[in-house]
Tab-separated table of C-alpha atoms in Angstrom:
chain	number	residue	atom	x	y	z
A	1	UNK	CA	195.606	-50.950	234.534
A	2	UNK	CA	192.290	-48.932	233.954
A	3	UNK	CA	191.837	-45.682	232.149
A	4	UNK	CA	188.611	-43.909	232.410
A	5	UNK	CA	186.991	-40.830	230.959
A	6	UNK	CA	183.679	-39.613	232.512
A	7	UNK	CA	181.298	-37.510	230.449
A	8	UNK	CA	183.424	-37.919	227.365
A	9	UNK	CA	180.651	-36.566	225.029
A	10	UNK	CA	176.958	-36.726	224.779
A	11	UNK	CA	174.650	-38.028	222.124
A	12	UNK	CA	171.259	-36.603	221.070
A	13	UNK	CA	169.011	-39.176	219.391
A	14	UNK	CA	165.653	-40.756	219.426
A	15	UNK	CA	164.778	-44.486	220.076
A	16	UNK	CA	161.868	-46.855	220.107
A	17	UNK	CA	160.535	-47.697	223.508
A	18	UNK	CA	158.001	-50.642	223.743
A	19	UNK	CA	155.724	-48.668	225.938
A	20	UNK	CA	156.508	-44.997	225.769
A	21	UNK	CA	156.761	-44.902	221.931
A	22	UNK	CA	159.074	-42.624	220.115
A	23	UNK	CA	161.508	-41.105	222.777
A	24	UNK	CA	163.834	-38.301	222.336
A	25	UNK	CA	166.953	-38.773	224.583
A	26	UNK	CA	170.269	-37.184	225.369
A	27	UNK	CA	172.781	-39.431	227.071
A	28	UNK	CA	176.285	-38.657	228.469
A	29	UNK	CA	178.940	-41.322	227.357
A	30	UNK	CA	181.443	-42.690	229.873
A	31	UNK	CA	184.332	-45.058	228.967
A	32	UNK	CA	186.776	-47.332	230.782
A	33	UNK	CA	189.825	-49.060	229.105
A	34	UNK	CA	191.531	-51.963	230.641
A	35	UNK	CA	194.966	-53.165	229.515
A	36	UNK	CA	198.635	-53.176	229.849
A	37	UNK	CA	200.869	-50.189	229.685
A	38	UNK	CA	202.485	-49.277	226.376
A	39	UNK	CA	205.897	-47.845	225.753
A	40	UNK	CA	204.602	-44.461	226.702
A	41	UNK	CA	203.350	-45.765	230.201
A	42	UNK	CA	199.748	-45.577	228.956
A	43	UNK	CA	196.837	-47.921	228.365
A	44	UNK	CA	195.833	-45.580	225.586
A	45	UNK	CA	196.447	-41.931	224.842
A	46	UNK	CA	193.534	-39.818	225.898
A	47	UNK	CA	193.634	-37.947	222.686
A	48	UNK	CA	193.135	-41.349	220.777
A	49	UNK	CA	190.248	-42.284	223.182
A	50	UNK	CA	188.398	-38.888	222.660
A	51	UNK	CA	188.873	-38.863	218.979
A	52	UNK	CA	187.896	-42.466	218.224
A	53	UNK	CA	184.871	-42.466	220.537
A	54	UNK	CA	183.503	-39.062	219.802
A	55	UNK	CA	183.790	-39.622	216.045
A	56	UNK	CA	182.168	-43.094	216.213
A	57	UNK	CA	179.213	-41.868	218.445
A	58	UNK	CA	178.779	-38.757	216.425
A	59	UNK	CA	178.593	-40.793	213.287
A	60	UNK	CA	176.784	-43.993	214.253
A	61	UNK	CA	174.391	-42.823	216.994
A	62	UNK	CA	174.063	-39.121	217.453
A	63	UNK	CA	171.074	-37.520	215.680
A	64	UNK	CA	169.846	-40.895	214.453
A	65	UNK	CA	166.737	-42.968	215.233
A	66	UNK	CA	167.854	-46.014	217.061
A	67	UNK	CA	165.595	-49.081	216.595
A	68	UNK	CA	165.745	-52.548	218.299
A	69	UNK	CA	166.462	-54.741	215.389
A	70	UNK	CA	165.661	-57.878	217.218
A	71	UNK	CA	162.266	-56.874	218.518
A	72	UNK	CA	159.543	-59.102	217.662
A	73	UNK	CA	157.349	-56.104	216.967
A	74	UNK	CA	159.467	-54.530	214.209
A	75	UNK	CA	159.726	-55.062	210.471
A	76	UNK	CA	162.584	-53.665	208.652
A	77	UNK	CA	162.845	-53.509	204.950
A	78	UNK	CA	165.604	-52.314	202.770
A	79	UNK	CA	164.343	-50.257	199.777
A	80	UNK	CA	167.394	-49.029	197.623
A	81	UNK	CA	169.350	-46.625	199.982
A	82	UNK	CA	166.463	-46.208	202.514
A	83	UNK	CA	165.141	-48.270	205.351
A	84	UNK	CA	161.460	-48.888	205.747
A	85	UNK	CA	160.453	-49.538	209.354
A	86	UNK	CA	157.197	-50.667	210.905
A	87	UNK	CA	156.934	-50.854	214.588
A	88	UNK	CA	154.079	-51.738	216.944
A	89	UNK	CA	154.183	-50.386	220.521
A	90	UNK	CA	151.936	-49.971	223.672
A	91	UNK	CA	148.976	-52.154	224.421
A	92	UNK	CA	146.459	-50.666	222.028
A	93	UNK	CA	147.886	-51.774	218.755
A	94	UNK	CA	149.401	-48.444	217.906
A	95	UNK	CA	152.310	-48.237	215.427
A	96	UNK	CA	155.156	-46.137	213.997
A	97	UNK	CA	156.137	-46.158	210.426
A	98	UNK	CA	159.197	-44.375	208.968
A	99	UNK	CA	161.150	-44.467	205.722
A	100	UNK	CA	164.437	-42.767	205.866
A	101	UNK	CA	167.964	-42.893	204.358
A	102	UNK	CA	170.002	-45.538	205.965
A	103	UNK	CA	172.295	-43.071	207.628
A	104	UNK	CA	169.352	-41.789	209.676
A	105	UNK	CA	168.849	-45.030	211.419
A	106	UNK	CA	170.901	-46.997	213.978
A	107	UNK	CA	170.008	-50.582	213.811
A	108	UNK	CA	170.933	-51.927	217.286
A	109	UNK	CA	171.104	-55.671	217.725
A	110	UNK	CA	168.970	-55.873	220.804
A	111	UNK	CA	165.316	-56.743	221.567
A	112	UNK	CA	164.693	-53.729	223.803
A	113	UNK	CA	166.807	-50.567	223.836
A	114	UNK	CA	168.164	-49.567	227.255
A	115	UNK	CA	171.423	-47.613	228.176
A	116	UNK	CA	172.998	-50.999	228.844
A	117	UNK	CA	171.874	-52.765	225.673
A	118	UNK	CA	172.924	-49.764	223.480
A	119	UNK	CA	176.247	-49.757	225.226
A	120	UNK	CA	176.846	-53.391	224.539
A	121	UNK	CA	176.058	-52.800	220.853
A	122	UNK	CA	178.459	-49.838	220.881
A	123	UNK	CA	181.319	-51.880	222.479
A	124	UNK	CA	181.029	-54.858	220.119
A	125	UNK	CA	181.552	-52.414	217.135
A	126	UNK	CA	184.188	-50.173	218.706
A	127	UNK	CA	186.532	-52.714	220.149
A	128	UNK	CA	188.510	-53.303	216.853
A	129	UNK	CA	189.203	-49.579	216.626
A	130	UNK	CA	191.504	-49.630	219.609
A	131	UNK	CA	195.245	-50.699	219.804
A	132	UNK	CA	196.146	-54.140	221.111
A	133	UNK	CA	197.288	-52.729	224.464
A	134	UNK	CA	193.517	-52.250	225.249
A	135	UNK	CA	192.250	-55.595	226.529
A	136	UNK	CA	188.789	-54.704	227.539
A	137	UNK	CA	186.417	-51.700	226.549
A	138	UNK	CA	183.603	-50.712	228.900
A	139	UNK	CA	181.166	-47.974	227.896
A	140	UNK	CA	178.032	-46.823	229.789
A	141	UNK	CA	175.471	-44.107	229.261
A	142	UNK	CA	174.013	-41.852	231.877
A	143	UNK	CA	171.610	-38.877	232.050
A	144	UNK	CA	172.370	-35.270	232.847
A	145	UNK	CA	171.337	-34.578	236.482
A	146	UNK	CA	168.459	-32.042	236.188
A	147	UNK	CA	167.233	-30.409	239.323
A	148	UNK	CA	163.675	-29.514	237.967
A	149	UNK	CA	161.468	-29.988	235.016
A	150	UNK	CA	162.469	-31.543	231.770
A	151	UNK	CA	160.828	-33.219	228.690
A	152	UNK	CA	161.793	-35.733	225.979
A	153	UNK	CA	160.933	-34.595	222.409
A	154	UNK	CA	161.795	-35.777	218.939
A	155	UNK	CA	161.685	-33.628	215.716
A	156	UNK	CA	163.258	-33.106	212.358
A	157	UNK	CA	164.460	-29.994	210.675
A	158	UNK	CA	164.172	-30.199	206.872
A	159	UNK	CA	166.052	-26.957	206.153
A	160	UNK	CA	169.130	-27.809	208.355
A	161	UNK	CA	172.273	-28.359	206.523
A	162	UNK	CA	173.516	-31.087	208.940
A	163	UNK	CA	172.010	-34.158	210.599
A	164	UNK	CA	169.257	-32.241	212.420
A	165	UNK	CA	167.364	-32.736	209.058
A	166	UNK	CA	166.729	-36.257	209.953
A	167	UNK	CA	162.954	-36.591	210.637
A	168	UNK	CA	163.199	-38.531	213.976
A	169	UNK	CA	166.055	-37.520	216.275
A	170	UNK	CA	165.524	-35.937	219.733
A	171	UNK	CA	166.644	-34.571	222.980
A	172	UNK	CA	166.086	-34.827	226.790
A	173	UNK	CA	165.985	-31.069	227.700
A	174	UNK	CA	165.559	-28.985	230.845
A	175	UNK	CA	163.259	-25.964	230.786
A	176	UNK	CA	163.475	-22.791	232.947
A	177	UNK	CA	160.495	-20.425	232.926
A	178	UNK	CA	160.242	-16.968	234.906
A	179	UNK	CA	156.958	-15.176	235.453
A	180	UNK	CA	157.316	-11.493	236.463
A	181	UNK	CA	161.064	-12.341	236.987
A	182	UNK	CA	160.115	-15.146	239.480
A	183	UNK	CA	161.172	-18.675	238.781
A	184	UNK	CA	158.072	-20.709	238.307
A	185	UNK	CA	158.365	-24.469	238.760
A	186	UNK	CA	154.610	-24.879	238.236
A	187	UNK	CA	154.920	-23.540	234.657
A	188	UNK	CA	158.018	-25.446	233.998
A	189	UNK	CA	156.209	-28.754	235.086
A	190	UNK	CA	153.164	-27.815	232.818
A	191	UNK	CA	155.366	-27.846	229.812
A	192	UNK	CA	157.369	-30.854	230.957
A	193	UNK	CA	154.036	-32.725	231.151
A	194	UNK	CA	152.668	-31.260	227.841
A	195	UNK	CA	155.947	-32.399	225.994
A	196	UNK	CA	156.329	-35.681	227.750
A	197	UNK	CA	157.642	-38.135	225.069
A	198	UNK	CA	156.440	-35.996	222.310
A	199	UNK	CA	156.962	-35.575	218.552
A	200	UNK	CA	156.963	-31.914	217.773
A	201	UNK	CA	155.841	-31.658	214.133
A	202	UNK	CA	155.441	-28.704	211.696
A	203	UNK	CA	152.001	-28.509	210.275
A	204	UNK	CA	153.145	-27.877	206.670
A	205	UNK	CA	154.999	-31.220	206.869
A	206	UNK	CA	151.683	-33.207	207.419
A	207	UNK	CA	150.511	-34.884	204.052
A	208	UNK	CA	147.911	-37.084	205.419
A	209	UNK	CA	145.734	-37.690	208.574
A	210	UNK	CA	144.826	-41.432	208.213
A	211	UNK	CA	142.809	-43.523	210.490
A	212	UNK	CA	143.920	-47.044	211.579
A	213	UNK	CA	142.069	-49.379	214.003
A	214	UNK	CA	139.953	-46.409	214.946
A	215	UNK	CA	143.030	-44.239	215.930
A	216	UNK	CA	144.006	-40.955	214.297
A	217	UNK	CA	147.487	-40.696	212.871
A	218	UNK	CA	149.642	-37.983	211.267
A	219	UNK	CA	151.836	-38.745	208.257
A	220	UNK	CA	154.620	-36.363	207.937
A	221	UNK	CA	156.970	-36.204	205.016
A	222	UNK	CA	159.482	-33.958	203.433
A	223	UNK	CA	162.657	-34.057	201.266
A	224	UNK	CA	165.841	-32.493	202.505
A	225	UNK	CA	169.479	-32.531	201.386
A	226	UNK	CA	170.024	-36.099	202.672
A	227	UNK	CA	166.927	-37.452	200.839
A	228	UNK	CA	163.207	-38.089	201.347
A	229	UNK	CA	161.876	-38.680	204.920
A	230	UNK	CA	158.572	-40.069	206.123
A	231	UNK	CA	156.971	-40.624	209.464
A	232	UNK	CA	153.607	-41.805	210.553
A	233	UNK	CA	152.592	-42.027	214.197
A	234	UNK	CA	149.484	-41.424	216.454
A	235	UNK	CA	148.246	-37.994	216.763
A	236	UNK	CA	148.254	-38.342	220.573
A	237	UNK	CA	152.095	-38.630	220.347
A	238	UNK	CA	152.400	-35.320	218.572
A	239	UNK	CA	152.510	-31.596	219.262
A	240	UNK	CA	152.086	-29.334	216.243
A	241	UNK	CA	153.501	-25.870	215.614
A	242	UNK	CA	153.321	-23.468	212.697
A	243	UNK	CA	157.077	-23.048	212.424
A	244	UNK	CA	160.062	-25.268	212.153
A	245	UNK	CA	161.003	-26.790	215.477
A	246	UNK	CA	164.450	-25.087	216.057
A	247	UNK	CA	165.137	-24.414	219.733
A	248	UNK	CA	164.824	-20.830	219.003
A	249	UNK	CA	161.322	-21.284	217.743
A	250	UNK	CA	160.433	-23.673	220.485
A	251	UNK	CA	161.559	-21.073	223.077
A	252	UNK	CA	159.486	-18.399	221.317
A	253	UNK	CA	156.438	-20.660	221.173
A	254	UNK	CA	156.785	-21.562	224.832
A	255	UNK	CA	156.913	-17.932	225.821
A	256	UNK	CA	154.128	-16.722	223.627
A	257	UNK	CA	151.849	-19.604	224.655
A	258	UNK	CA	152.477	-19.084	228.238
A	259	UNK	CA	151.988	-15.555	228.087
A	260	UNK	CA	148.640	-15.911	226.294
A	261	UNK	CA	147.576	-18.127	229.303
A	262	UNK	CA	148.999	-15.711	231.738
A	263	UNK	CA	148.216	-12.321	230.264
A	264	UNK	CA	149.050	-10.448	233.434
A	265	UNK	CA	152.655	-11.812	233.660
A	266	UNK	CA	155.777	-11.113	231.784
A	267	UNK	CA	157.230	-14.413	230.685
A	268	UNK	CA	160.933	-15.382	230.108
A	269	UNK	CA	161.830	-18.885	228.847
A	270	UNK	CA	165.205	-20.566	228.839
A	271	UNK	CA	164.659	-23.601	226.630
A	272	UNK	CA	167.443	-26.211	226.342
A	273	UNK	CA	168.197	-28.582	223.436
A	274	UNK	CA	170.085	-31.384	225.080
A	275	UNK	CA	172.869	-30.296	227.403
A	276	UNK	CA	174.071	-26.909	228.060
A	277	UNK	CA	172.654	-25.323	224.779
A	278	UNK	CA	169.446	-23.671	223.853
A	279	UNK	CA	167.654	-20.354	223.350
A	280	UNK	CA	166.140	-17.638	225.330
A	281	UNK	CA	162.662	-15.895	224.545
A	282	UNK	CA	160.510	-13.349	226.327
A	283	UNK	CA	156.882	-12.382	226.016
């Protein structure tokens, strides 16, 4: 028998892509359970499936930075209760360096991170949590279907009381913009391109602007309730703002910037943070 739950939950996180760099992502989790029927006539109770999977994904992947632990381009060093990660990407010798509390990092046993390789890693760790009636667990990740513009961004919110304070987590988010009450796909795609695979950083969190190999970098750092965080990455991968990068501030920033570029138009922005949540702003 087979039990399935589509779109069980979603995870918002960032991961290291060998070409695109630091990539904010939102994936929907889908699960299938194969096994014999128990005394209730079930492979596994839906409540158990939802509780176990949601809790595990929320704890082990959501709002973390996932790194390919088997990549030949990564060096991972444990320093007390933190992980120090140095990672090379692209074709120009660029690198990312971060030092974060261990709970902010997901060490995925794979050489390259894809929906399939991350799902395999999850399955290996999840299987033991289910009852013996479950013979095989299948997990897959999929994207929200977005009919229009979207962007991938990573960020960290040092003042947040929860896991958003982690310096490198992210989202795949749609963007809706109206100019004079008319939907504007052109403006939406401008922002999708501007924030393609971007790290949105707060200027006050920059502690240095080093040069490595002739390339300019930003070094971000702050201490939050979960501990000290650091992140160094190429300036070309960053978009700087003067506020924290909450979705409320991001919607406001998009509206104000777009209005400044189009002073004859009234601008309304619906900025998403992952799936089915976000903020509205007008300018």
